[in-house]
Amino acid sequence: MLESGFQDRKREQRIIATRSAIAALLVMLALALLVVRLLHLQVERHDHFSVLSQDNRVKIQPIPPTRGLIYDANGVLLAENHPSFSLEITIEKVTDLDATIEALSRIIPIDDKDRARFARLKRQRMRFQGVPIRLNLTPAEVARFSVNGHRFPGVDVRAELVRAYPLGPYTAHVLGYVGRINERELKRIDARNYAGTHFIGKGGIEKAHEDLLHGEVGHQQVEVNARGRVLRTLESQPPLPGRDLSLYLDINLQRATTDILGDRRGAIVAIDPRNGGVLALVSQPSFDPNLFVEGISQKDYHALLYSPDKPLFNRAIRGQYPPGSTVKPFVGLAGLIEGTVTAQSKAYCPGYFTLPGHSHRFRCWRRGGHGHVDLRAAMAESCDVYFYDLAHKLGIDRLHARLAEFGFGAVTGIDLAGELGGLLPSREWKQRVRNQPWFPGETVIMGIGQGAYLATPLQLAAATATLANHGHFIAPRVVRASRASEPSRSTPEEPLPIVEHQIQVENPAHWDTVIDSMVAVIEDRHGTARKIRSPDYHIAGKTGTAQVFTIGQSERYDAETVPERLKDHALFVAFAPVEDPRIAVAVVVENGGSGSATAAPIARRVIDAYLGGEPLPPEEEEKRADGD
Amino acid sequence: MATNTRAAQLDRGVDEPLPGPLRRLHIDAPLLVALLGLCGFGLMVLYSASDQSPLAVERQLIRLGIAFALMLAVAQIPPNRLRNWSPSLFVAGCIMLVAVLVAGEIGKGAQRWLDLGFVRFQPSELLKLAVPMAVAWILAARPLPPSRTRILLAAFITMIPVVLIAKQPDLGTSLLVASAGVMVLFIAGLSWRMIGALALIAAAAAPLLWFGMHDYQRERVLTFLNPQSDPLGSGYHIIQSQIAIGSGGVSGKGWLNGTQSHLEFLPERNTDFIFAVIGEEFGFAGILALLALYLFIILRGLVIASRAQDNYGRLLAGGLIMVFFVYVFVNTGMVTGLLPVVGVPLPLISYGGTSMVTLMIGFGMIMSIETHRKRVRI
């Protein structure tokens, strides 16, 4: 068997023994290298890898806070968090996805849009996460699924808190609404605090008081596996819920006011002069804010956006109208303060006013004129010439300064998002914006609230409240107080700060003079608003009619022939009771015709609704009663 | 062949224990104990790495049983018979490799399996045994050290299956098969000059190899060089395994407490990357113990090789045990980031049957070589 000799065998054995020994040495060398590597990983860099391993498995998850609730002055819930039910499929628990969806669609309607959304979300989520196949299940659908649920392993009904506005359109323009956070908002918000939040206030109170309503995010430390599935909670810090808000708004008055305005386009703002609280704020037409919460459909959104009636437009705080004759009380007061007129001094109204050395006639609404009128008569009958003359004598600078004190030309600072400031013209404004000098004629028409002069219904209501307060201006507010959120509502309320100032008048009797003249508007036998006189309390008010287009020198306004959208806006400002004012109202009805016929009765009904007076008897629609 | 009893007794007295019952069953006790210890530890780790699934342990236990039975069966075959089978086994293996390339089944993107109707079979596994057997057969036919012609012949027959397996493609196995040929040559006394020349050729062939690689293989090499270049893609395995090992520290997180493995951050944790689970749960101390066990087995194999009866037995035992070492080093080197990722399991610990059966048959051959020594004093 072995051909070699003994020596050869010995030699071969030696070779193999040597090589085996070398091999053993190499093996030990290689294993030593491995041990050095392991020492490096497990001893030298142990801390580093421990941190990495910890980072792998422990994740910090945000817990979003519950949004604060909103209550009206009487404790009626206006904005709540409603559980919304959706049907979710957990992919990994379902064996045949298509068959499951098919079977589901036999008990709960599932349309193509649902399927498309499901397909899209399925790609974005992990297999163990639920993917919604249907949103907004009705209670009946939830019940139907519960009965059949056992047939669908891996399909669950999931509840999420979604904002709901039970009064819908009645409160849309006050509360605003919440919606999904968009990209622009994402840049603005505190990313940490909104880490788990999907919704943000988009308008109204929801936007203005976002900080209070949102609350503070909580956190939980969870252990996750490589696919992100949460296995257990290691530590958690609960969120601080958003604060509940209580409003000055009286939902009964808000509803009544909305119904009184009806389907007319316009706005009504009612303020409690004693504290600046907004009792009602209506802009019509309105919309259902609930549509926006979970994302409005393109079709619905376009319908709202492109409707000629502009339901999304908040006329109460963003609608800027020529105030018309409703400024006359403020102009009159300016005259009294500046000594330009007295309560007794009279002006002669021939039906028109001309500036010295000019031929242009500034017409009074009554062609024949009012003859000799003092402030009271001029106010009651809304004589334009008296106020042309007064404005001319005051001059633009003093007129501007006095009107600005009432808040015209600037935002009132109400706690609603998106308020506009109107426009109170001045020399400086004209130079800056139009690069032109001020013309005396512009002062004249400003005396009756025309020209470039614009005011929002809110500004008119705030100015009227200030008048009722004898010059105590309080910035109007919707929210009265906030409190820590809890069901029993027993935690102490924290009132919101008040911004106020006092208009200084040397002779306080001027206030009564002007207020008395405003009472005459309703109670004088020639008063433009004499039809709304109440047997229960005294109202001080002023009618206004604002031109939508300029009437030529020789033309005459004829309500019959003017197209609907070019008709005058009807305005009325009022407060009551005169002795102890509790409500100040501004009414603007777009293309409503005259203030006395349209706006004044509306104001009276609003005041009745609040003060509980005997209701104004329904009357036949007047075409054009007494002037503006 | 006649037996000289006295000489046999003398021989025994010098370097052999008395024949006990294990000896009669052709079992090498030290090797058996070490292998059983290794497999026991392996089952414990596997239980943890398989999310405490008794099923995985049960299956592995069945495989181990089969593998140990095969080891025992092979240990009964005298080395002479193994030598006689060597050439035909090698030829049959190469034919099957060709068959795999022509009609093999595709699994995980590579053609490795041959369906024989009743059993699915990886011919490349057979070659892990057939190549060292054939090379030992060629080299043992002439006195050692081998002549240049023999070396070239041995190198040539090694390259045939290596190339065929690399084509499947299965880089890990072809590497192991190539190392089997090389290791036998090394034990046979391949001159250092030839070893130097082979190393030079290998270095020169490296660029050629690069261009011959599949994209995923190239990516593995690049990832090895810089795992952070793609931490969630190709670098993920190696980064996560190093985190697992490093976070284990000296004493480990404890059995069943490895977060990297139990929370599934560590991929392939019960197969190719099971070494990282050991590092995480048993720490540096546990790994040292494991490596000591491996070292013991390898040294025992080398002892058996060096005192075997004839050259064929010496070369085969030495070659087989060195392949076992290559297994251990390639796997641990890959998991610790010393070597690029190559699909080589951790021998006798990783979940899976094929390589385990091959390895245990190899150990059966080693035991056969040890226990069939003729009691002849020459």
PDB file of C-alpha atoms in Angstrom, chain A residues 206-293:
ATOM      1  CA  GLU A 206     -60.721  79.296  16.542  1.00  0.00           C
ATOM      2  CA  LYS A 207     -57.874  81.185  14.921  1.00  0.00           C
ATOM      3  CA  ALA A 208     -57.678  84.217  17.211  1.00  0.00           C
ATOM      4  CA  HIS A 209     -57.553  82.094  20.367  1.00  0.00           C
ATOM      5  CA  GLU A 210     -55.617  79.165  18.904  1.00  0.00           C
ATOM      6  CA  ASP A 211     -53.063  79.419  21.731  1.00  0.00           C
ATOM      7  CA  LEU A 212     -55.668  79.002  24.453  1.00  0.00           C
ATOM      8  CA  LEU A 213     -57.716  76.371  22.647  1.00  0.00           C
ATOM      9  CA  HIS A 214     -54.856  74.143  21.569  1.00  0.00           C
ATOM     10  CA  GLY A 215     -53.194  73.289  24.880  1.00  0.00           C
ATOM     11  CA  GLU A 216     -49.804  71.697  25.478  1.00  0.00           C
ATOM     12  CA  VAL A 217     -48.673  68.508  23.831  1.00  0.00           C
ATOM     13  CA  GLY A 218     -47.895  65.471  25.994  1.00  0.00           C
ATOM     14  CA  HIS A 219     -45.363  62.769  25.339  1.00  0.00           C
ATOM     15  CA  GLN A 220     -44.922  59.083  25.804  1.00  0.00           C
ATOM     16  CA  GLN A 221     -41.782  57.063  25.538  1.00  0.00           C
ATOM     17  CA  VAL A 222     -42.528  53.818  23.800  1.00  0.00           C
ATOM     18  CA  GLU A 223     -40.558  50.775  22.878  1.00  0.00           C
ATOM     19  CA  VAL A 224     -40.819  49.995  19.196  1.00  0.00           C
ATOM     20  CA  ASN A 225     -39.538  47.209  17.047  1.00  0.00           C
ATOM     21  CA  ALA A 226     -37.707  47.585  13.757  1.00  0.00           C
ATOM     22  CA  ARG A 227     -40.955  48.087  11.851  1.00  0.00           C
ATOM     23  CA  GLY A 228     -42.134  50.825  14.179  1.00  0.00           C
ATOM     24  CA  ARG A 229     -44.779  48.797  15.951  1.00  0.00           C
ATOM     25  CA  VAL A 230     -45.272  50.021  19.499  1.00  0.00           C
ATOM     26  CA  LEU A 231     -44.718  47.212  21.965  1.00  0.00           C
ATOM     27  CA  ARG A 232     -45.133  48.978  25.292  1.00  0.00           C
ATOM     28  CA  THR A 233     -45.150  52.377  26.902  1.00  0.00           C
ATOM     29  CA  LEU A 234     -42.134  53.106  29.040  1.00  0.00           C
ATOM     30  CA  GLU A 235     -43.027  56.536  30.350  1.00  0.00           C
ATOM     31  CA  SER A 236     -45.664  59.115  29.632  1.00  0.00           C
ATOM     32  CA  GLN A 237     -46.393  62.718  30.325  1.00  0.00           C
ATOM     33  CA  PRO A 238     -50.045  63.545  29.707  1.00  0.00           C
ATOM     34  CA  PRO A 239     -50.946  66.527  27.547  1.00  0.00           C
ATOM     35  CA  LEU A 240     -52.435  69.698  28.981  1.00  0.00           C
ATOM     36  CA  PRO A 241     -55.826  70.112  27.308  1.00  0.00           C
ATOM     37  CA  GLY A 242     -56.719  73.375  25.636  1.00  0.00           C
ATOM     38  CA  ARG A 243     -58.658  75.879  27.745  1.00  0.00           C
ATOM     39  CA  ASP A 244     -62.417  76.173  27.452  1.00  0.00           C
ATOM     40  CA  LEU A 245     -63.691  79.555  26.366  1.00  0.00           C
ATOM     41  CA  SER A 246     -66.824  81.349  27.536  1.00  0.00           C
ATOM     42  CA  LEU A 247     -68.194  83.999  25.243  1.00  0.00           C
ATOM     43  CA  TYR A 248     -70.168  87.178  25.703  1.00  0.00           C
ATOM     44  CA  LEU A 249     -72.154  85.936  22.746  1.00  0.00           C
ATOM     45  CA  ASP A 250     -75.725  85.037  23.629  1.00  0.00           C
ATOM     46  CA  ILE A 251     -76.651  82.174  21.350  1.00  0.00           C
ATOM     47  CA  ASN A 252     -80.354  82.946  21.670  1.00  0.00           C
ATOM     48  CA  LEU A 253     -79.792  86.477  20.444  1.00  0.00           C
ATOM     49  CA  GLN A 254     -77.392  85.210  17.787  1.00  0.00           C
ATOM     50  CA  ARG A 255     -80.025  82.854  16.422  1.00  0.00           C
ATOM     51  CA  ALA A 256     -82.778  85.431  16.664  1.00  0.00           C
ATOM     52  CA  THR A 257     -80.622  88.038  14.944  1.00  0.00           C
ATOM     53  CA  THR A 258     -79.685  85.621  12.184  1.00  0.00           C
ATOM     54  CA  ASP A 259     -83.335  84.772  11.623  1.00  0.00           C
ATOM     55  CA  ILE A 260     -84.346  88.439  11.661  1.00  0.00           C
ATOM     56  CA  LEU A 261     -81.847  89.262   8.948  1.00  0.00           C
ATOM     57  CA  GLY A 262     -83.093  86.160   7.156  1.00  0.00           C
ATOM     58  CA  ASP A 263     -81.921  85.645   3.634  1.00  0.00           C
ATOM     59  CA  ARG A 264     -80.922  89.251   3.079  1.00  0.00           C
ATOM     60  CA  ARG A 265     -77.251  89.880   2.515  1.00  0.00           C
ATOM     61  CA  GLY A 266     -75.804  91.916   5.313  1.00  0.00           C
ATOM     62  CA  ALA A 267     -74.398  92.021   8.776  1.00  0.00           C
ATOM     63  CA  ILE A 268     -75.557  92.795  12.286  1.00  0.00           C
ATOM     64  CA  VAL A 269     -73.322  93.393  15.263  1.00  0.00           C
ATOM     65  CA  ALA A 270     -74.732  93.786  18.769  1.00  0.00           C
ATOM     66  CA  ILE A 271     -72.468  94.884  21.587  1.00  0.00           C
ATOM     67  CA  ASP A 272     -73.053  95.248  25.314  1.00  0.00           C
ATOM     68  CA  PRO A 273     -71.795  98.827  25.877  1.00  0.00           C
ATOM     69  CA  ARG A 274     -71.026  98.103  29.513  1.00  0.00           C
ATOM     70  CA  ASN A 275     -68.199  95.713  28.779  1.00  0.00           C
ATOM     71  CA  GLY A 276     -67.615  95.704  25.042  1.00  0.00           C
ATOM     72  CA  GLY A 277     -68.818  92.115  24.830  1.00  0.00           C
ATOM     73  CA  VAL A 278     -70.193  91.047  21.484  1.00  0.00           C
ATOM     74  CA  LEU A 279     -73.737  89.765  22.078  1.00  0.00           C
ATOM     75  CA  ALA A 280     -74.374  88.797  18.493  1.00  0.00           C
ATOM     76  CA  LEU A 281     -72.356  88.958  15.335  1.00  0.00           C
ATOM     77  CA  VAL A 282     -74.131  87.924  12.188  1.00  0.00           C
ATOM     78  CA  SER A 283     -73.041  87.911   8.600  1.00  0.00           C
ATOM     79  CA  GLN A 284     -75.432  86.580   6.033  1.00  0.00           C
ATOM     80  CA  PRO A 285     -75.375  84.409   4.056  1.00  0.00           C
ATOM     81  CA  SER A 286     -73.394  81.996   6.170  1.00  0.00           C
ATOM     82  CA  PHE A 287     -72.085  78.469   5.650  1.00  0.00           C
ATOM     83  CA  ASP A 288     -71.761  75.217   7.501  1.00  0.00           C
ATOM     84  CA  PRO A 289     -68.348  75.207   9.180  1.00  0.00           C
ATOM     85  CA  ASN A 290     -68.595  71.458   9.809  1.00  0.00           C
ATOM     86  CA  LEU A 291     -67.935  70.914   6.114  1.00  0.00           C
ATOM     87  CA  PHE A 292     -64.429  72.273   6.511  1.00  0.00           C
ATOM     88  CA  VAL A 293     -63.304  70.251   9.487  1.00  0.00           C
TER      89      VAL A 293
END
